[in-house]
Short mmCIF file of C-alpha atoms in Angstrom, two decimals:
data_model
loop_
_atom_site.label_atom_id
_atom_site.label_comp_id
_atom_site.label_asym_id
_atom_site.label_seq_id
_atom_site.Cartn_x
_atom_site.Cartn_y
_atom_site.Cartn_z
CA MET M 1 0.01 0.24 0.12
CA GLN M 2 1.41 3.09 -0.92
CA THR M 3 0.71 6.92 0.38
CA VAL M 4 -2.51 8.38 -1.14
CA HIS M 5 -2.58 12.03 -2.29
CA ALA M 6 -6.40 12.66 -2.81
CA LYS M 7 -6.70 15.23 -5.80
CA GLN M 8 -10.15 16.54 -4.15
CA ARG M 9 -11.52 16.96 -0.89
CA TYR M 10 -13.48 13.59 0.64
CA SER M 11 -16.35 15.67 1.95
CA LEU M 12 -17.68 12.39 3.17
CA ILE M 13 -14.90 12.34 5.59
CA ASP M 14 -15.88 16.48 6.41
CA SER M 15 -19.15 15.69 6.83
CA VAL M 16 -18.80 12.85 9.34
CA ARG M 17 -15.92 15.05 11.62
CA GLY M 18 -18.55 17.68 11.26
CA PHE M 19 -21.39 15.08 12.92
CA ALA M 20 -18.64 14.71 15.44
CA ILE M 21 -18.29 18.22 16.22
CA ILE M 22 -21.80 18.72 16.56
CA ASN M 23 -22.64 15.85 18.73
CA MET M 24 -19.44 17.10 21.36
CA VAL M 25 -20.90 20.73 21.35
CA LEU M 26 -24.18 19.33 22.08
CA PHE M 27 -22.76 16.73 24.52
CA HIS M 28 -21.03 19.55 26.14
CA LEU M 29 -24.20 21.76 26.37
CA TYR M 30 -26.25 18.86 28.01
CA PHE M 31 -23.10 18.79 30.60
CA ASP M 32 -23.87 22.31 31.22
CA VAL M 33 -27.46 22.54 31.40
CA ALA M 34 -28.30 19.26 33.02
CA GLU M 35 -25.15 18.36 35.93
CA LEU M 36 -24.16 21.93 36.66
CA PHE M 37 -27.26 24.18 36.34
CA ARG M 38 -29.53 21.05 38.08
CA LEU M 39 -32.48 21.92 35.56
CA GLY M 40 -34.08 18.56 36.62
CA PHE M 41 -33.88 16.08 33.36
CA THR M 42 -30.83 13.78 32.82
CA ILE M 43 -30.31 11.02 30.11
CA ASN M 44 -29.01 7.73 31.44
CA ASP M 45 -25.20 6.90 32.22
CA THR M 46 -25.17 4.11 29.47
CA VAL M 47 -26.63 6.31 26.74
CA ILE M 48 -23.89 9.04 27.64
CA ASP M 49 -21.08 6.42 27.96
CA VAL M 50 -22.52 5.01 24.26
CA TRP M 51 -22.29 8.63 22.99
CA GLN M 52 -19.18 9.76 24.36
CA LEU M 53 -17.83 7.02 23.21
CA PHE M 54 -19.04 7.91 20.00
CA ILE M 55 -18.10 11.08 19.45
CA CYS M 56 -13.93 10.88 20.13
CA THR M 57 -14.00 7.55 17.89
CA ALA M 58 -15.51 9.18 15.10
CA PHE M 59 -12.54 12.34 15.76
CA MET M 60 -10.19 9.31 16.46
CA ILE M 61 -11.08 6.93 12.89
CA ILE M 62 -11.16 10.13 11.06
CA SER M 63 -8.33 10.95 11.94
CA GLY M 64 -6.29 7.45 11.26
CA ILE M 65 -7.78 7.91 7.78
CA SER M 66 -7.02 11.54 7.04
CA LEU M 67 -3.34 10.70 8.20
CA ASN M 68 -2.79 8.96 4.63
CA PHE M 69 -3.70 12.22 2.53
CA SER M 70 -1.27 14.16 5.68
CA HIS M 71 1.72 16.08 4.07
CA HIS M 72 2.64 17.81 7.40
CA ALA M 73 2.31 14.78 9.99
CA LEU M 74 4.79 16.11 11.77
CA ARG M 75 4.28 19.72 12.03
CA ASN M 76 0.11 18.84 12.64
CA GLY M 77 1.09 16.46 15.42
CA ILE M 78 3.29 19.19 17.20
CA VAL M 79 0.78 21.77 16.52
CA LEU M 80 -2.27 19.31 18.21
CA ASN M 81 -0.21 18.70 21.20
CA LEU M 82 0.59 22.33 21.68
CA LEU M 83 -3.33 23.36 21.23
CA GLY M 84 -4.05 20.33 24.10
CA PHE M 85 -1.02 22.14 26.50
CA LEU M 86 -3.04 25.33 26.29
CA ILE M 87 -6.22 23.87 26.88
CA THR M 88 -4.57 22.00 29.93
CA ALA M 89 -2.95 25.54 30.97
CA VAL M 90 -6.34 26.99 30.80
CA THR M 91 -8.59 24.81 32.70
CA THR M 92 -6.26 23.82 35.25
CA LEU M 93 -5.84 28.01 36.08
CA ALA M 94 -9.27 29.16 34.93
CA VAL M 95 -11.35 25.73 36.32
CA PRO M 96 -9.40 23.12 38.15
CA SER M 97 -12.56 20.89 38.98
CA ALA M 98 -12.63 20.95 35.21
CA GLN M 99 -9.42 20.41 34.20
CA ILE M 100 -8.01 18.42 31.11
CA HIS M 101 -4.96 16.47 31.10
CA PHE M 102 -4.15 14.08 28.23
CA GLY M 103 -7.62 15.23 26.17
CA ILE M 104 -8.81 14.62 22.62
CA LEU M 105 -6.19 16.72 21.21
CA ASN M 106 -2.68 16.23 23.27
CA PHE M 107 -4.09 12.15 21.84
CA LEU M 108 -4.38 12.86 18.43
CA GLY M 109 -1.61 14.69 17.83
CA CYS M 110 0.83 12.10 19.96
CA ALA M 111 -0.83 9.18 17.87
CA ILE M 112 -0.14 11.30 14.78
CA LEU M 113 3.10 11.51 15.98
CA ILE M 114 3.36 7.62 16.61
CA ILE M 115 2.17 5.81 13.75
CA GLN M 116 3.68 8.11 11.12
CA PRO M 117 7.00 6.50 11.14
CA LEU M 118 5.23 2.96 11.47
CA ARG M 119 3.44 3.76 8.43
CA VAL M 120 6.29 1.63 6.57
CA TYR M 121 5.70 -1.60 8.48
CA ILE M 122 1.81 -0.93 9.23
CA ASP M 123 1.32 -0.95 5.44
CA LYS M 124 3.42 -4.43 4.99
CA ILE M 125 0.48 -6.22 6.84
CA SER M 126 -3.21 -6.82 5.63
CA PRO M 127 -5.29 -4.00 5.96
CA GLU M 128 -8.59 -6.14 6.76
CA ILE M 129 -6.19 -8.48 9.16
CA ALA M 130 -4.58 -4.61 10.47
CA ALA M 131 -7.81 -3.12 11.12
CA ALA M 132 -9.62 -6.60 12.41
CA ALA M 133 -6.65 -7.31 14.90
CA SER M 134 -6.83 -3.42 15.91
CA ALA M 135 -10.39 -3.45 16.49
CA LEU M 136 -9.81 -6.61 19.27
CA LEU M 137 -7.13 -4.85 20.93
CA PHE M 138 -9.36 -1.99 21.37
CA ILE M 139 -11.67 -3.90 23.08
CA ILE M 140 -9.33 -6.30 24.74
CA LEU M 141 -7.23 -3.33 26.03
CA TYR M 142 -10.23 -1.23 26.98
CA GLY M 143 -9.88 -1.45 30.78
CA VAL M 144 -6.72 -0.67 31.02
CA PRO M 145 -7.33 2.70 32.33
CA ASN M 146 -9.16 1.20 35.02
CA GLY M 147 -6.82 -1.73 36.00
CA TYR M 148 -7.83 -4.54 33.86
CA ILE M 149 -7.84 -6.48 30.46
CA GLY M 150 -11.11 -7.91 29.17
CA LEU M 151 -13.74 -7.78 26.61
CA MET M 152 -14.95 -3.68 26.74
CA GLN M 153 -16.20 -3.38 30.45
CA LEU M 154 -15.49 -7.21 31.32
CA ARG M 155 -13.02 -7.49 33.86
CA ILE M 156 -11.56 -10.63 32.78
CA PHE M 157 -7.61 -10.08 34.41
CA GLN M 158 -6.52 -7.53 37.32
CA LEU M 159 -3.47 -5.36 36.24
CA PRO M 160 -0.45 -5.15 38.75
CA ASP M 161 -1.19 -2.20 40.84
CA PHE M 162 2.78 -0.76 40.62
CA LEU M 163 1.29 0.05 37.09
CA TYR M 164 -0.87 2.48 38.64
CA GLN M 165 1.66 4.48 41.27
CA THR M 166 2.35 7.22 39.63
CA ASP M 167 0.72 10.04 36.90
CA PHE M 168 4.13 9.58 35.11
CA LEU M 169 2.49 6.97 32.78
CA ALA M 170 -1.32 8.22 33.07
CA TYR M 171 -0.56 9.44 29.16
CA LEU M 172 0.17 5.90 28.66
CA GLY M 173 -3.02 4.49 30.05
CA PHE M 174 -2.00 3.27 34.01
CA PRO M 175 -3.35 6.41 35.51
CA SER M 176 -3.04 6.75 39.46
CA LYS M 177 -5.60 6.65 41.47
CA TYR M 178 -5.26 10.37 42.36
CA PHE M 179 -5.12 11.09 38.19
CA PHE M 180 -8.06 13.76 37.54
CA SER M 181 -8.89 14.49 34.04
CA ALA M 182 -12.26 15.42 32.74
CA ASP M 183 -11.21 15.04 28.87
CA TYR M 184 -8.80 11.88 29.04
CA PHE M 185 -7.98 9.31 25.77
CA PRO M 186 -4.98 7.86 26.68
CA ILE M 187 -2.59 5.82 24.40
CA ILE M 188 -4.02 2.39 25.56
CA PRO M 189 -6.41 1.46 24.03
CA PHE M 190 -7.29 4.70 22.06
CA ILE M 191 -4.56 4.20 19.49
CA PHE M 192 -5.73 1.41 17.87
CA VAL M 193 -8.86 3.31 17.02
CA PHE M 194 -6.53 5.58 15.33
CA ILE M 195 -4.53 2.16 13.86
CA PHE M 196 -8.00 1.16 12.47
CA GLY M 197 -9.10 4.41 10.65
CA TYR M 198 -5.69 4.10 9.29
CA CYS M 199 -6.52 0.60 7.78
CA LEU M 200 -10.21 1.50 6.90
CA TYR M 201 -9.20 3.54 4.13
CA HIS M 202 -6.93 1.09 2.70
CA ILE M 203 -9.91 -1.27 2.52
CA ILE M 204 -11.87 1.48 0.78
CA GLU M 205 -9.31 1.79 -1.47
CA ASN M 206 -8.20 -1.47 -2.09
CA ARG M 207 -12.44 -2.04 -2.91
CA ASN M 208 -12.43 0.95 -4.94
CA LEU M 209 -15.13 2.26 -2.64
CA GLN M 210 -13.45 6.23 -2.70
CA LYS M 211 -16.21 7.34 -4.65
CA TYR M 212 -18.37 7.04 -2.13
CA LEU M 213 -16.24 9.84 -0.33
CA TYR M 214 -17.20 12.50 -2.34
CA LEU M 215 -20.47 12.63 -1.26
CA LYS M 216 -21.44 15.78 0.18
CA ILE M 217 -23.47 16.59 2.93
CA PRO M 218 -24.18 20.65 2.81
CA PHE M 219 -23.35 22.86 5.98
CA ILE M 220 -22.12 19.68 7.87
CA ASP M 221 -19.47 19.15 5.98
CA PHE M 222 -18.28 23.01 6.06
CA ILE M 223 -18.62 22.69 9.86
CA GLY M 224 -16.28 19.21 9.38
CA ARG M 225 -13.82 21.59 7.60
CA HIS M 226 -13.28 23.65 10.54
CA SER M 227 -13.84 21.27 13.08
CA LEU M 228 -10.73 22.57 15.15
CA VAL M 229 -11.41 26.28 15.14
CA ILE M 230 -14.94 25.70 16.18
CA TYR M 231 -13.98 23.11 19.32
CA MET M 232 -11.37 25.52 19.90
CA ALA M 233 -13.57 28.53 19.64
CA HIS M 234 -16.38 26.74 21.93
CA GLN M 235 -14.00 25.76 24.86
CA PRO M 236 -13.63 29.54 26.95
CA ILE M 237 -17.73 29.46 26.39
CA HIS M 238 -18.39 26.26 27.82
CA LEU M 239 -15.29 26.73 30.59
CA ARG M 240 -17.39 30.32 31.03
CA GLU M 241 -20.18 28.42 31.64
CA ARG M 242 -18.67 25.96 34.55
CA PHE M 243 -16.61 28.72 36.09
CA PHE M 244 -19.70 31.00 36.50
CA PHE M 245 -22.05 28.23 37.89
CA LEU M 246 -19.07 27.65 40.46
CA HIS M 247 -18.61 30.79 41.40
CA ILE M 248 -21.99 31.98 42.42
#
């Protein structure tokens, strides 16, 4: 498999990214209104967990797909990490109770920097096998940040406590019991979602299905093309609501 440089932008990818960013804004709005302002309505916890998992994995899969087209992967990875560190600094200073450490931007930035040099090896594997293996590893390692290996939330094997004694390993997926982050996506298990996305494009390419990626959903694809700007712009509003509530 060779690096792909799309001559025409794949609008469907932008549309999926746009749909994900809309859901993220609505998710934060729900949290602000229902949880902080206590207006008397809540959504089932399972639905919330699934909703959040859908949003984050959508971003990861799309970012993995997009790595196939990136001409500046190193630069993009560094920029995303710097923006992630900025969010960490602002949330820690402004609203400590909602501080973010290793959120979605830091994860995506690190995933790009990790996978970019490994592409030559991943590309030697059948994309179907690589994608299936990545999905399976994500399911098995999903519980690592909570101290176990299993099948999603089904615990099968408890990991040793010494892995969770320091927050220096939190970014890998081994947070201590004192670690807190309002938005936390460690390398393990989520790197495998990113790899799944990277391989997914090659499956689409091998089966000549790229024509479907040109499908354009008006307005949604526009939002997707500007998702990073929207994400950064909505953060101050989201934090202001939390700050206001915590200080009234």
